[in-house]
Short mmCIF file of N, CA and C in Angstrom, two decimals:
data_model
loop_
_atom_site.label_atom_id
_atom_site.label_comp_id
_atom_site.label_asym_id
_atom_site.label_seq_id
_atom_site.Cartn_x
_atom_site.Cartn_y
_atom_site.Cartn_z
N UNK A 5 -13.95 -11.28 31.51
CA UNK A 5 -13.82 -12.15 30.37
C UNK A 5 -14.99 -13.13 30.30
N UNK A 6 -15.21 -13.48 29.03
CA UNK A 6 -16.39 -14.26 28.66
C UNK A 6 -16.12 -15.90 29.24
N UNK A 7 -17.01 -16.79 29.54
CA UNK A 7 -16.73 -18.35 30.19
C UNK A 7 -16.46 -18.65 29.17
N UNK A 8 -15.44 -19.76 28.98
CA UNK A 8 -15.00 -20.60 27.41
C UNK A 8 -15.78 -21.67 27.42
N UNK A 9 -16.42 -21.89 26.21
CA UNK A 9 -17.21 -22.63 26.34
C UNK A 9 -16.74 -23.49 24.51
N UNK A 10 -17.19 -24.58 24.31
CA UNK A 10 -16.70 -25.96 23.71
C UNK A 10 -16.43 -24.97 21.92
N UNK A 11 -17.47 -24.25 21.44
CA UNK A 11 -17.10 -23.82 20.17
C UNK A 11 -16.78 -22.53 20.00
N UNK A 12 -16.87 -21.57 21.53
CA UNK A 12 -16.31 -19.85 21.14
C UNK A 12 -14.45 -19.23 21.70
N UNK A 13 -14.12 -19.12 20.75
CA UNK A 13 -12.88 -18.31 20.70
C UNK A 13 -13.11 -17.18 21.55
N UNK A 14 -11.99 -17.01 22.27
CA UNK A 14 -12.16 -16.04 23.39
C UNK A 14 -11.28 -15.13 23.54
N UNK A 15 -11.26 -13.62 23.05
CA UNK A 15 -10.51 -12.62 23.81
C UNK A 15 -10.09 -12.66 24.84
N UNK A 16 -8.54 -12.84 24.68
CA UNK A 16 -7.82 -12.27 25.86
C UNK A 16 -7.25 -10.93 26.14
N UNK A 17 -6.89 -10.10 24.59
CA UNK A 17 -6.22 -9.10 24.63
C UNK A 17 -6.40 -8.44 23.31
N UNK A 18 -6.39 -7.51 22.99
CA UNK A 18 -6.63 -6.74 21.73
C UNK A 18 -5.58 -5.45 22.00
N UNK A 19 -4.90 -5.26 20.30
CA UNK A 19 -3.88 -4.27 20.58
C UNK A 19 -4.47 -3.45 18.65
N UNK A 20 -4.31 -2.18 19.03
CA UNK A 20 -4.47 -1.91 17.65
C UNK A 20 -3.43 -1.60 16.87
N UNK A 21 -3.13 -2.18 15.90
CA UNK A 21 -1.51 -1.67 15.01
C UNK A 21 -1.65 -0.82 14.02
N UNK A 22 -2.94 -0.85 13.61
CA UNK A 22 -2.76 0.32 12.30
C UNK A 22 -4.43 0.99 12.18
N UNK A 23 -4.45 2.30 12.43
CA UNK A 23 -5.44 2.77 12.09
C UNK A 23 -5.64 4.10 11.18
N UNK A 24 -7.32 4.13 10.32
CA UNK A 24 -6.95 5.42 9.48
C UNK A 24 -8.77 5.71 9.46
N UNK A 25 -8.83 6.80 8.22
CA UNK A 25 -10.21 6.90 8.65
C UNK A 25 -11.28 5.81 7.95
N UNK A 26 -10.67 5.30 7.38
CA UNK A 26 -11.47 3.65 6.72
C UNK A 26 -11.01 2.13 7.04
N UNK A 27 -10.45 1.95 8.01
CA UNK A 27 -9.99 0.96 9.36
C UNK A 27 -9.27 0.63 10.28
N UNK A 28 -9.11 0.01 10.70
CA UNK A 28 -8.85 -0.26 11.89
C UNK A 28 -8.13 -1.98 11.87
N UNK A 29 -6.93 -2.06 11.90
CA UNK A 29 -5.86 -3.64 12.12
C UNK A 29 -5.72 -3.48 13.66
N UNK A 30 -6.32 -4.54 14.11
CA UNK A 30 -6.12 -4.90 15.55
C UNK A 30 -5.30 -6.15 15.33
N UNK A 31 -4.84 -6.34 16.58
CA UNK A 31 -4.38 -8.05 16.72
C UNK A 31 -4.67 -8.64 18.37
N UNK A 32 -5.55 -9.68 18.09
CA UNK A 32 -5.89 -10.14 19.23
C UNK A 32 -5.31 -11.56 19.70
N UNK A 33 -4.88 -11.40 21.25
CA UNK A 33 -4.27 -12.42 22.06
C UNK A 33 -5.83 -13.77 22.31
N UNK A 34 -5.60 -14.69 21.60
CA UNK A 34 -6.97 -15.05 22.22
C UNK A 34 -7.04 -16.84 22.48
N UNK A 35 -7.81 -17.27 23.03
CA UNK A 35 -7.74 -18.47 23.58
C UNK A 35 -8.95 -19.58 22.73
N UNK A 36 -8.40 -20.38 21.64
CA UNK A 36 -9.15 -21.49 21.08
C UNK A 36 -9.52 -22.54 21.77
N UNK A 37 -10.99 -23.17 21.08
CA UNK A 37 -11.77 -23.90 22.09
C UNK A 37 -11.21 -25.22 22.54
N UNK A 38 -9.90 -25.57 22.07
CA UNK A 38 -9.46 -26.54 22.23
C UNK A 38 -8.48 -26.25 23.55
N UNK A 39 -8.38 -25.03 23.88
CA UNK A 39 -7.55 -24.44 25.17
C UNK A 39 -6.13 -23.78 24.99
N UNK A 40 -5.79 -24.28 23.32
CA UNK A 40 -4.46 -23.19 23.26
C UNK A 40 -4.66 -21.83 22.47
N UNK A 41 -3.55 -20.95 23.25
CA UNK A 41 -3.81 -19.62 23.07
C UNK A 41 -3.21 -19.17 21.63
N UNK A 42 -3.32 -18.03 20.91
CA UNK A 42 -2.51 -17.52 19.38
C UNK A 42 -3.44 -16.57 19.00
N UNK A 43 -2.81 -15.40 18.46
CA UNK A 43 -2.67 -14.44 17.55
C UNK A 43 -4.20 -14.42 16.80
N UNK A 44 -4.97 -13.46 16.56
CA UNK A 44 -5.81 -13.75 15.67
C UNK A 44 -6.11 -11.96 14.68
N UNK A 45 -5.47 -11.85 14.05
CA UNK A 45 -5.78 -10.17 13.14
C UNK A 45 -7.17 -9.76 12.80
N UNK A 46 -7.53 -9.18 13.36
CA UNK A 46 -9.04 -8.47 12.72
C UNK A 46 -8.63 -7.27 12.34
N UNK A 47 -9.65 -7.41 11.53
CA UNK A 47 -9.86 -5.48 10.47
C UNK A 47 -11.40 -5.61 10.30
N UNK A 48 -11.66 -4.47 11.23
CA UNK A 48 -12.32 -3.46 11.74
C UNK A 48 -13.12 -2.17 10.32
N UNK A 49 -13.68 -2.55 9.81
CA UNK A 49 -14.33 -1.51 8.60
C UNK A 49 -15.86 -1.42 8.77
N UNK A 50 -16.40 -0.10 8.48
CA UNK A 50 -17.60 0.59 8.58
C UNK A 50 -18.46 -0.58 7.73
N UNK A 51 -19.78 -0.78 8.00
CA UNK A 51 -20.63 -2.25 7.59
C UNK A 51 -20.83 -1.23 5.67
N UNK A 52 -21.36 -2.10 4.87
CA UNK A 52 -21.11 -1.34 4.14
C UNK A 52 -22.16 -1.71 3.01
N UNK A 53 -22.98 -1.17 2.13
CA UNK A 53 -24.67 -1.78 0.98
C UNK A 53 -23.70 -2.11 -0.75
N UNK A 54 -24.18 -2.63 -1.01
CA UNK A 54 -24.45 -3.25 -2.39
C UNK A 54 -25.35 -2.89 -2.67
N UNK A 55 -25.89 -2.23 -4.62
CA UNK A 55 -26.74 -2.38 -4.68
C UNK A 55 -26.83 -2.72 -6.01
N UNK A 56 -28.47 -3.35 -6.35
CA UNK A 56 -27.94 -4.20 -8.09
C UNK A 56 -29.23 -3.03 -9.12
N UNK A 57 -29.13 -1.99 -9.38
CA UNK A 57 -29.74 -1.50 -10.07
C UNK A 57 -30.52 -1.73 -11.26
N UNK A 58 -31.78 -2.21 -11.18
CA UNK A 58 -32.20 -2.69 -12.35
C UNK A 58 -33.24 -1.53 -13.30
N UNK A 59 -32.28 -1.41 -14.54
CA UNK A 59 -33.12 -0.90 -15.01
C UNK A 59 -34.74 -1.13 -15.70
N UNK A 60 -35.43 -0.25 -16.80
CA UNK A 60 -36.92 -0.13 -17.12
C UNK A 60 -36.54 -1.77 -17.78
N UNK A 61 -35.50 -1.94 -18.94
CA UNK A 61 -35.36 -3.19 -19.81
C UNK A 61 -34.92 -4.01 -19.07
N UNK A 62 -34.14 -3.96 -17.47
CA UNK A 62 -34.12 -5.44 -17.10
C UNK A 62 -32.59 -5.33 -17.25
N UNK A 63 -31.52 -4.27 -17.76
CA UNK A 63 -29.90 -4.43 -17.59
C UNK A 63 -29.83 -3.92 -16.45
N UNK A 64 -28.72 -4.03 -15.95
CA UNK A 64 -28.27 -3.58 -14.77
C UNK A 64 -26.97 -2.91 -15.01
N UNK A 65 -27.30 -1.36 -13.79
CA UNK A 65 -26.46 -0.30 -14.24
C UNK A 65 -24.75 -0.83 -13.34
N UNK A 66 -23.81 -0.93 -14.14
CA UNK A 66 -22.87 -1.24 -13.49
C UNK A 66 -21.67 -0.01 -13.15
N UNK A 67 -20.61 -0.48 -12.56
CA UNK A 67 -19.49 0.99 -12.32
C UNK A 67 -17.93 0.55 -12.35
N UNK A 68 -17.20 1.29 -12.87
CA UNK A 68 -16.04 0.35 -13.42
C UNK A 68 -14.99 1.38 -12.66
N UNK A 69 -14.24 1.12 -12.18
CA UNK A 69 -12.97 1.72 -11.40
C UNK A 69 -11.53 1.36 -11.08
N UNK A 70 -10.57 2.04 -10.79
CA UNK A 70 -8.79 1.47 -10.74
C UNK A 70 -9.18 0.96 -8.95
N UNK A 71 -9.09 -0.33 -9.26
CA UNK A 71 -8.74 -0.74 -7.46
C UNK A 71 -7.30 -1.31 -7.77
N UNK A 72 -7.04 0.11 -6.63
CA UNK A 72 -5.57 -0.09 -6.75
C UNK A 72 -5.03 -1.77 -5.63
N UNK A 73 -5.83 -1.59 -5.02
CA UNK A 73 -4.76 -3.24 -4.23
C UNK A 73 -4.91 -4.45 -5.09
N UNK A 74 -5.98 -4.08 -5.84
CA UNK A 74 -5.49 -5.62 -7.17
C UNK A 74 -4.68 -4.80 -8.44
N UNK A 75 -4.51 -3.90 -8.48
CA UNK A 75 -4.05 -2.93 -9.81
C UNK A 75 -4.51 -3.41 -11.33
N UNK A 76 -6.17 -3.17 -10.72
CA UNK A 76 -6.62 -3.92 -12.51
C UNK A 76 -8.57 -2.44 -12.31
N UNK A 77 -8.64 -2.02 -13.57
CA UNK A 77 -9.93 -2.03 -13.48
C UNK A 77 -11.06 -2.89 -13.57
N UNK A 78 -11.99 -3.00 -13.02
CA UNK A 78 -12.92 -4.22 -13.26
C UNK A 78 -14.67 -3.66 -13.10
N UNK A 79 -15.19 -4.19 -13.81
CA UNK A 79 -16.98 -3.63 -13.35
C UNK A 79 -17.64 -4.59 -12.32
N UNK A 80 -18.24 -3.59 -11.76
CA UNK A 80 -18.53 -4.63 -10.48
C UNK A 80 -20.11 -3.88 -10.35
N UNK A 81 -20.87 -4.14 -8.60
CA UNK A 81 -22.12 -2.91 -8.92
C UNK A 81 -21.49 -2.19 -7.80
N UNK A 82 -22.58 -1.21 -7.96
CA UNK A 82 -22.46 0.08 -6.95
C UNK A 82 -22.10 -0.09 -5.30
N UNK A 83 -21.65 0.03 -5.03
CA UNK A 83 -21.21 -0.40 -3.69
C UNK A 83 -20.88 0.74 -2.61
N UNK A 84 -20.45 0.99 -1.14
CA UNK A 84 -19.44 1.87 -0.28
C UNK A 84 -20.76 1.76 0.92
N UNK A 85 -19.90 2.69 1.48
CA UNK A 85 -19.76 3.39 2.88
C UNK A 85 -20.03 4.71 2.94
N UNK A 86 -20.60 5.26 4.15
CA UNK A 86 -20.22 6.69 4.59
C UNK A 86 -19.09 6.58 5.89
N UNK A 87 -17.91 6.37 5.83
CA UNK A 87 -17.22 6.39 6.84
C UNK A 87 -17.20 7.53 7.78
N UNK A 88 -17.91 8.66 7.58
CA UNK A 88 -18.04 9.86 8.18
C UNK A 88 -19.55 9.56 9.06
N UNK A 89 -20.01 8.42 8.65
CA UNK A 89 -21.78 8.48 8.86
C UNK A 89 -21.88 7.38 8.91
N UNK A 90 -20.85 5.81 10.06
CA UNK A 90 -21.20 4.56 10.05
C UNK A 90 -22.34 4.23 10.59
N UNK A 91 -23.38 5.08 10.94
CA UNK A 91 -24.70 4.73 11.80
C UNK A 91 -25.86 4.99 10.72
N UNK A 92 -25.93 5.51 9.23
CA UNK A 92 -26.79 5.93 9.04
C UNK A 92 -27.87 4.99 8.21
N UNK A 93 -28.79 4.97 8.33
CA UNK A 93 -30.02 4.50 7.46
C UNK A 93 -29.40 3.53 6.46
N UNK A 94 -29.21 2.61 6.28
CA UNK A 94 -28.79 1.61 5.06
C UNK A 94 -29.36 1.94 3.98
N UNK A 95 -30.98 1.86 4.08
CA UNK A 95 -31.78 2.11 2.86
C UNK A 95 -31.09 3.89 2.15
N UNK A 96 -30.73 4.70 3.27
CA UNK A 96 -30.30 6.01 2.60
C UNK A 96 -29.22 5.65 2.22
N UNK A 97 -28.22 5.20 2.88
CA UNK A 97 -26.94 4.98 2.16
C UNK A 97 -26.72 4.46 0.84
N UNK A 98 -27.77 3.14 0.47
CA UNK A 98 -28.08 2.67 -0.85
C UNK A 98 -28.54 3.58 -1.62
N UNK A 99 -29.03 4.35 -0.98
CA UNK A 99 -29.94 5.69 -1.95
C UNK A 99 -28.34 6.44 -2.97
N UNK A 100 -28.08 6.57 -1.51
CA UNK A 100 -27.07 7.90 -1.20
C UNK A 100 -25.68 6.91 -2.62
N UNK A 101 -25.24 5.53 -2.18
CA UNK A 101 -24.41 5.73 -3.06
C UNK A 101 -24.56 5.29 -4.73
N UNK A 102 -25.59 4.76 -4.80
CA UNK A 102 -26.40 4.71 -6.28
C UNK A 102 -26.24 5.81 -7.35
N UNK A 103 -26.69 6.92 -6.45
CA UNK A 103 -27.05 8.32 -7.07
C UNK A 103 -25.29 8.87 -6.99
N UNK A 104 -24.68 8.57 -6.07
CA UNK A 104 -23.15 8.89 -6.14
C UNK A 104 -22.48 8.29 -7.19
N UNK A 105 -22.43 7.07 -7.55
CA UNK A 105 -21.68 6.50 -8.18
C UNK A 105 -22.29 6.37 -9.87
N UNK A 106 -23.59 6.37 -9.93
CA UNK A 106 -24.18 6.16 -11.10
C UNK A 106 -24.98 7.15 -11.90
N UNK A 107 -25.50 8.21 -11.06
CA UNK A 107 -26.47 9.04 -11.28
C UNK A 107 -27.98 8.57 -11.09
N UNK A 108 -28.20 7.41 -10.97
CA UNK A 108 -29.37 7.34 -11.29
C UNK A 108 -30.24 7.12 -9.75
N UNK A 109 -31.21 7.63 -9.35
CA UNK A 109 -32.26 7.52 -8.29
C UNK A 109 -33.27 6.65 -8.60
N UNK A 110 -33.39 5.81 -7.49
CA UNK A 110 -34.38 5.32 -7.25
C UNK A 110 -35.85 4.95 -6.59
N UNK A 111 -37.07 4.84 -7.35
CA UNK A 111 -37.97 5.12 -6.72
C UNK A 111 -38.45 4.30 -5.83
N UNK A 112 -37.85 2.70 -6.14
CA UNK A 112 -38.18 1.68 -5.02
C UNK A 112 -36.59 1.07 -4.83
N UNK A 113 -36.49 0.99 -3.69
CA UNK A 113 -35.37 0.42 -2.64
C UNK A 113 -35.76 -0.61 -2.05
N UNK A 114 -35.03 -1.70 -2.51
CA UNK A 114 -35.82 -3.16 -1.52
C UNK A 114 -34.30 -4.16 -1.10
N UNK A 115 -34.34 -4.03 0.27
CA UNK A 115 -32.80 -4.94 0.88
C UNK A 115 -33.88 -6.17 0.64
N UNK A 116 -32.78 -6.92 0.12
CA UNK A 116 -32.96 -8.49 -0.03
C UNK A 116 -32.05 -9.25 1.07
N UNK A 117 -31.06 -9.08 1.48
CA UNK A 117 -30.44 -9.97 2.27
C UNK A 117 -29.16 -9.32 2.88
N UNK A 118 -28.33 -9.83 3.33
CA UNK A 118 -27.14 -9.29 4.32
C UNK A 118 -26.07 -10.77 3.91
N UNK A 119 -24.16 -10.20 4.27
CA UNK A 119 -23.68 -11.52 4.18
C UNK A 119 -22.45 -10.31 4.56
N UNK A 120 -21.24 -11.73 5.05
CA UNK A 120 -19.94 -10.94 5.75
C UNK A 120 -19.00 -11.49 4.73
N UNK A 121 -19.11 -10.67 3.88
CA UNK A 121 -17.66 -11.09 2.62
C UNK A 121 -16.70 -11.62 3.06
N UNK A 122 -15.93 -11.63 3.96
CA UNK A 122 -14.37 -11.82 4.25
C UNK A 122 -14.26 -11.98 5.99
N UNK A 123 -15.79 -12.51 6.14
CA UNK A 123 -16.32 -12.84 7.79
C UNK A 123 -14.54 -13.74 8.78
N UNK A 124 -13.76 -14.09 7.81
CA UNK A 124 -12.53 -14.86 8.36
C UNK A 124 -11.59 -13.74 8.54
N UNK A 125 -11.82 -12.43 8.39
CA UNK A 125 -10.64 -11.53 8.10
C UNK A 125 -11.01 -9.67 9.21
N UNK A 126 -12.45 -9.86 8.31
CA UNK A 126 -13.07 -8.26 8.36
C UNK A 126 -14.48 -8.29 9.34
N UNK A 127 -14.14 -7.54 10.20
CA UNK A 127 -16.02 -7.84 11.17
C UNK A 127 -17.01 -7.23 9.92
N UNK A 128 -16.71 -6.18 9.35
CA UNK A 128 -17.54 -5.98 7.63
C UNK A 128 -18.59 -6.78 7.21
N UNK A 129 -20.23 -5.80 7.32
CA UNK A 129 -21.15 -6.43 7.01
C UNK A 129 -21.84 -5.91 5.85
N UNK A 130 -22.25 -6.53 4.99
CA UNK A 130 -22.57 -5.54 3.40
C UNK A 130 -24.07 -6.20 3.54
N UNK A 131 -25.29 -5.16 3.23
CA UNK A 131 -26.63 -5.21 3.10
C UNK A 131 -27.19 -5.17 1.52
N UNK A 132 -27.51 -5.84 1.16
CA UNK A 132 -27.84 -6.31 -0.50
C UNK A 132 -28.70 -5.74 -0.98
N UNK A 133 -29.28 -4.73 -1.54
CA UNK A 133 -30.60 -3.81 -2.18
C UNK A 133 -30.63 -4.16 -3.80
N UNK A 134 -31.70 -3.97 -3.82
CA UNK A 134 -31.94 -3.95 -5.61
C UNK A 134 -33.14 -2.49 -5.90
N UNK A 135 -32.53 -2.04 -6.63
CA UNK A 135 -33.33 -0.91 -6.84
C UNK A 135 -33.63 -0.46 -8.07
N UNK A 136 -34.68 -0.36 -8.16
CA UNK A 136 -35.97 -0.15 -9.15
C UNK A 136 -36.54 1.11 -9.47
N UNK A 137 -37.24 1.22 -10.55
CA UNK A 137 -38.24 2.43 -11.12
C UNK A 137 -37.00 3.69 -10.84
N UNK A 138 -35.96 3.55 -11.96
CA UNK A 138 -34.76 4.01 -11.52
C UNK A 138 -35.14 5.76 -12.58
N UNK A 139 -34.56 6.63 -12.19
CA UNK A 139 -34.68 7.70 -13.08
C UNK A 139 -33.42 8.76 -12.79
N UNK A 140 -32.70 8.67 -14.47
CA UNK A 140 -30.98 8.82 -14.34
C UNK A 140 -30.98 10.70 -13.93
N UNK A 141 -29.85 11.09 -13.34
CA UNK A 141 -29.66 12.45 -12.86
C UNK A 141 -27.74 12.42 -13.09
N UNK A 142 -27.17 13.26 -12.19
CA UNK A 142 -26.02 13.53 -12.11
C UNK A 142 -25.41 13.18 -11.13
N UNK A 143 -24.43 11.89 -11.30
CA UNK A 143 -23.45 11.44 -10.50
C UNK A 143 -22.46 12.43 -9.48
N UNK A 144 -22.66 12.02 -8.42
CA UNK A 144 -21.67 13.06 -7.73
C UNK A 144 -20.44 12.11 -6.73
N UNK A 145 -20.02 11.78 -7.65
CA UNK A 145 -18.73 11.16 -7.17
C UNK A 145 -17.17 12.27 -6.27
N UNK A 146 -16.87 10.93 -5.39
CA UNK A 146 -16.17 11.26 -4.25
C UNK A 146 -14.71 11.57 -5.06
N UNK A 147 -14.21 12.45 -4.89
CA UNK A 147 -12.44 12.28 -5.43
C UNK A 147 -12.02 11.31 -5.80
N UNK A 148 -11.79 10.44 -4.74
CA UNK A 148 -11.38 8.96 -4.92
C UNK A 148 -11.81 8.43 -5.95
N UNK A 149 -13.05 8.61 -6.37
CA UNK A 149 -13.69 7.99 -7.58
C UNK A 149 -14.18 8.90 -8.76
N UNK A 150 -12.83 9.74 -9.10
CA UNK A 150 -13.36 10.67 -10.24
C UNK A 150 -13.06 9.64 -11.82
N UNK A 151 -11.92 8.64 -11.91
CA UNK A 151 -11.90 7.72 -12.88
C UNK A 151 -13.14 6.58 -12.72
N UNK A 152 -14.05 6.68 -11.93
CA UNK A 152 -15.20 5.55 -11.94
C UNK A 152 -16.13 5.93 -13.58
N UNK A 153 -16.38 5.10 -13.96
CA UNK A 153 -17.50 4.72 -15.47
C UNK A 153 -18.45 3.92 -14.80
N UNK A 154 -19.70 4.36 -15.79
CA UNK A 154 -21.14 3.53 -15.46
C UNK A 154 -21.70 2.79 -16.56
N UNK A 155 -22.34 2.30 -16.46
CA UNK A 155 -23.06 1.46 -18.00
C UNK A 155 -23.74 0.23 -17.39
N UNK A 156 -24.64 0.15 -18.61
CA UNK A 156 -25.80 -0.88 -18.23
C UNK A 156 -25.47 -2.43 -18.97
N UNK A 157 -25.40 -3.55 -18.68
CA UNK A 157 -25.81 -4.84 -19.09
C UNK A 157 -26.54 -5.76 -18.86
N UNK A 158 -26.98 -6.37 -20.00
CA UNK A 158 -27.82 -7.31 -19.70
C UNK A 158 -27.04 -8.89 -18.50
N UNK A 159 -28.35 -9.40 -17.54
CA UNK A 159 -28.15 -10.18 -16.68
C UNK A 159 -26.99 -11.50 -17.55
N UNK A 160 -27.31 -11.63 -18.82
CA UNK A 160 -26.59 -12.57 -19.31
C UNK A 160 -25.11 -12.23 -19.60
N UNK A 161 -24.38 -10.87 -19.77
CA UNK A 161 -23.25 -10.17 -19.81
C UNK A 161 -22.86 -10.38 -18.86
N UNK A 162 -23.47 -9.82 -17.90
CA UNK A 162 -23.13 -10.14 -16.50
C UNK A 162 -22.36 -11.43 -15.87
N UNK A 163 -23.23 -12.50 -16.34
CA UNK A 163 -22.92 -13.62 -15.99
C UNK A 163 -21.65 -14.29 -16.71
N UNK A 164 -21.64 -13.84 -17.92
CA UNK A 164 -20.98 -14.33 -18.80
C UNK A 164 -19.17 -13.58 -18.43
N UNK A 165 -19.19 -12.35 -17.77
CA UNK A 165 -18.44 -11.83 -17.20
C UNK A 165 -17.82 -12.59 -16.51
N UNK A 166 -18.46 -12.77 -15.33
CA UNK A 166 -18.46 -13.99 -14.20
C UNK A 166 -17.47 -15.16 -14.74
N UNK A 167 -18.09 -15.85 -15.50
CA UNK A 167 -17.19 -17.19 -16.03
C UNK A 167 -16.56 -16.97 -16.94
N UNK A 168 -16.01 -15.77 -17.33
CA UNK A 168 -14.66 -15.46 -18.15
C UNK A 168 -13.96 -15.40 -17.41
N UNK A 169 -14.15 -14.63 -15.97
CA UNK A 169 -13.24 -13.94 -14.94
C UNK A 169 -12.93 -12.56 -15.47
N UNK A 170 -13.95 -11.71 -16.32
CA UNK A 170 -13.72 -10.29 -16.49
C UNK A 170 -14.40 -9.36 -15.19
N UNK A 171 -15.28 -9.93 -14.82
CA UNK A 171 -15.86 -9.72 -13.69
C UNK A 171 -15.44 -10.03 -12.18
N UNK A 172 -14.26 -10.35 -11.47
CA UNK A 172 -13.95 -11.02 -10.16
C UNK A 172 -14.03 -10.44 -8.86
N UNK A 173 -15.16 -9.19 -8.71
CA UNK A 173 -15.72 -8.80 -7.77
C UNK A 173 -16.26 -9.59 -7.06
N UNK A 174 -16.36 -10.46 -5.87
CA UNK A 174 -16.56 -11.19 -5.24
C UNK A 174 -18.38 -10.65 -4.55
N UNK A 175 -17.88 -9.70 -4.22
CA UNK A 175 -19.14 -8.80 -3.49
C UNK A 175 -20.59 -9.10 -4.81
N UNK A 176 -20.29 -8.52 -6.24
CA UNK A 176 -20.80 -8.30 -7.07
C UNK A 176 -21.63 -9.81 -7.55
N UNK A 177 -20.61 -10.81 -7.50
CA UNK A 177 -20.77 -12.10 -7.57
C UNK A 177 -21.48 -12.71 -6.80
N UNK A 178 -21.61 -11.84 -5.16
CA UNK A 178 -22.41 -12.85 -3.99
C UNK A 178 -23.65 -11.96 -4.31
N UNK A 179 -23.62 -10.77 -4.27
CA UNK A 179 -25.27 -10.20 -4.48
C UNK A 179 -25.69 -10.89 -5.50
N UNK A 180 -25.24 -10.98 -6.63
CA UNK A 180 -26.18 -11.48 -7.80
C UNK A 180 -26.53 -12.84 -7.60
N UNK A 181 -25.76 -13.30 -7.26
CA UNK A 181 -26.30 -14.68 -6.74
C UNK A 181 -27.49 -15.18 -6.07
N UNK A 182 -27.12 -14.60 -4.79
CA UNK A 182 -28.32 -14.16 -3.66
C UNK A 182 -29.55 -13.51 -4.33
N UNK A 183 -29.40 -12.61 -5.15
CA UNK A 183 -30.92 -12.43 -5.73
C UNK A 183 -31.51 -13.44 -6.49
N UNK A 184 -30.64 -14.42 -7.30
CA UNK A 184 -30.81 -15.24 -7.92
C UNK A 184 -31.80 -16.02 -7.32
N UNK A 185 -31.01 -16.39 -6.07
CA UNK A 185 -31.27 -17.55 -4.90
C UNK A 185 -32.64 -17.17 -4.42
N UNK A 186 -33.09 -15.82 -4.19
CA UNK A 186 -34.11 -15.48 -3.67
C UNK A 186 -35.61 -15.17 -5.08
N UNK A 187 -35.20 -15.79 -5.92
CA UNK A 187 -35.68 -16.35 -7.07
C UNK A 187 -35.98 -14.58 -7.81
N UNK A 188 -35.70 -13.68 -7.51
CA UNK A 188 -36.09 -12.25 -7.79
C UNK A 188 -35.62 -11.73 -9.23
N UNK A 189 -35.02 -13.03 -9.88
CA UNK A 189 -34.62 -12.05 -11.24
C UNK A 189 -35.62 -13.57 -12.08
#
C-alpha cells in the first residue's frame, strides 16, 4: 500500500460489481486524508477523442443520436471509442471515428488538448482534435448508431444551441470551449 500522505486518498480494497464490454463499476474501500475510511465507486471506461470538424466555410459537421440514458436526441460532435482497440493511436481513432460517424475524412488532424469529463465519477480521458481540409465519403456506422444524423452549422448555431439548452452535451460544450480558449476559432 501507498504511504498516506496530507492530500492523497488511498486504496485499501477494490471489488468489481458490474462489468461489460464498455465498463467496468468497481467499489473501493479507501482511506481519506483526514484518516477516516468510506466507500468510493469508480467506473472504469476505455479513454475516449472528440472531434470538432471544421468544414471549407468554417460550419462544423455535427451528429445527432437517441442517448438512451437521458432518453432525448440531441446534436453534439463526433465522439467514441474502440473498446475492442483501447491502446490504439488517438490521432487514428479521431480519424477512424469522424469517417464512422460522419463520412467525412480528414486531411489535417490536430489534438488541441485533453480533459476528464466526469474526473469525480469515471477514470475516462477524452483527447480534443479539430480536423480540417475535410473531404466527405461514406459513413460507416456501428449498429448501435444506425439512427445517428450528420449536418453542418455555423459556430454561431452552435453556440446559440448551447444557451437555449438544445445542445447539453457537456463533452461537446467543453471541446468547443477549449478551442475557443486556445484562441483557434
Amino acid at each position: 500500500m501507498e504511504e498516506q500522505n496530507s492530500k492523497t486518498i488511498i486504496q485499501l480494497s477494490r471489488r468489481t460489481v458490474y462489468e461489460n464490454r464498455w465498463m467496468r463499476v468497481n467499489e473501493d474501500k479507501v482511506r481519506f486524508p483526514a484518516g477516516f475510511e468510506g466507500i468510493y465507486g469508480v467506473v472504469e471506461k476505455p479513454d475516449f477523442v472528440i472531434v470538432i470538424p471544421v468544414l471549407a466555410d468554417g460550419r462544423i459537421q455535427l451528429v445527432q443520436q437517441y442517448r438512451y440514458p437521458v432518453s432525448c436526441r440531441y446534436w453534439e460532435l463526433p465522439q467514441g471509442t474502440w473498446e475492442s482497440a483501447p491502446d490504439s493511436d488517438r490521432e487514428e481513432l479521431a480519424r477512424g471515428e469522424l469517417a464512422e460517424e460522419t463520412g467525412f475524412r480528414a486531411g489535417k488532424m490536430e489534438k488541441i488538448g485533453e480533459m476528464f469529463p466526469a474526473g469525480g465519477l469515471v477514470s475516462q480521458r477524452c483527447e480534443i482534435f479539430v480536423a480540417t481540409d475535410l473531404t466527405p465519403g461514406e459513413a460507416r456506422r456501428e449498429a448501435t448508431e444506425s439512427d445517428m444524423e450528420t449536418a453542418a452549422f455555423s459556430l454561431a448555431e452552435i453556440m446559440d444551441m448551447f444557451a437555449r439548452g438544445t445542445m447539453p452535451d457537456a463533452n461537446s460544450m467543453a471541446a468547443i470551449g477549449y478551442w475557443q480558449m486556445k484562441g483557434r476559432i
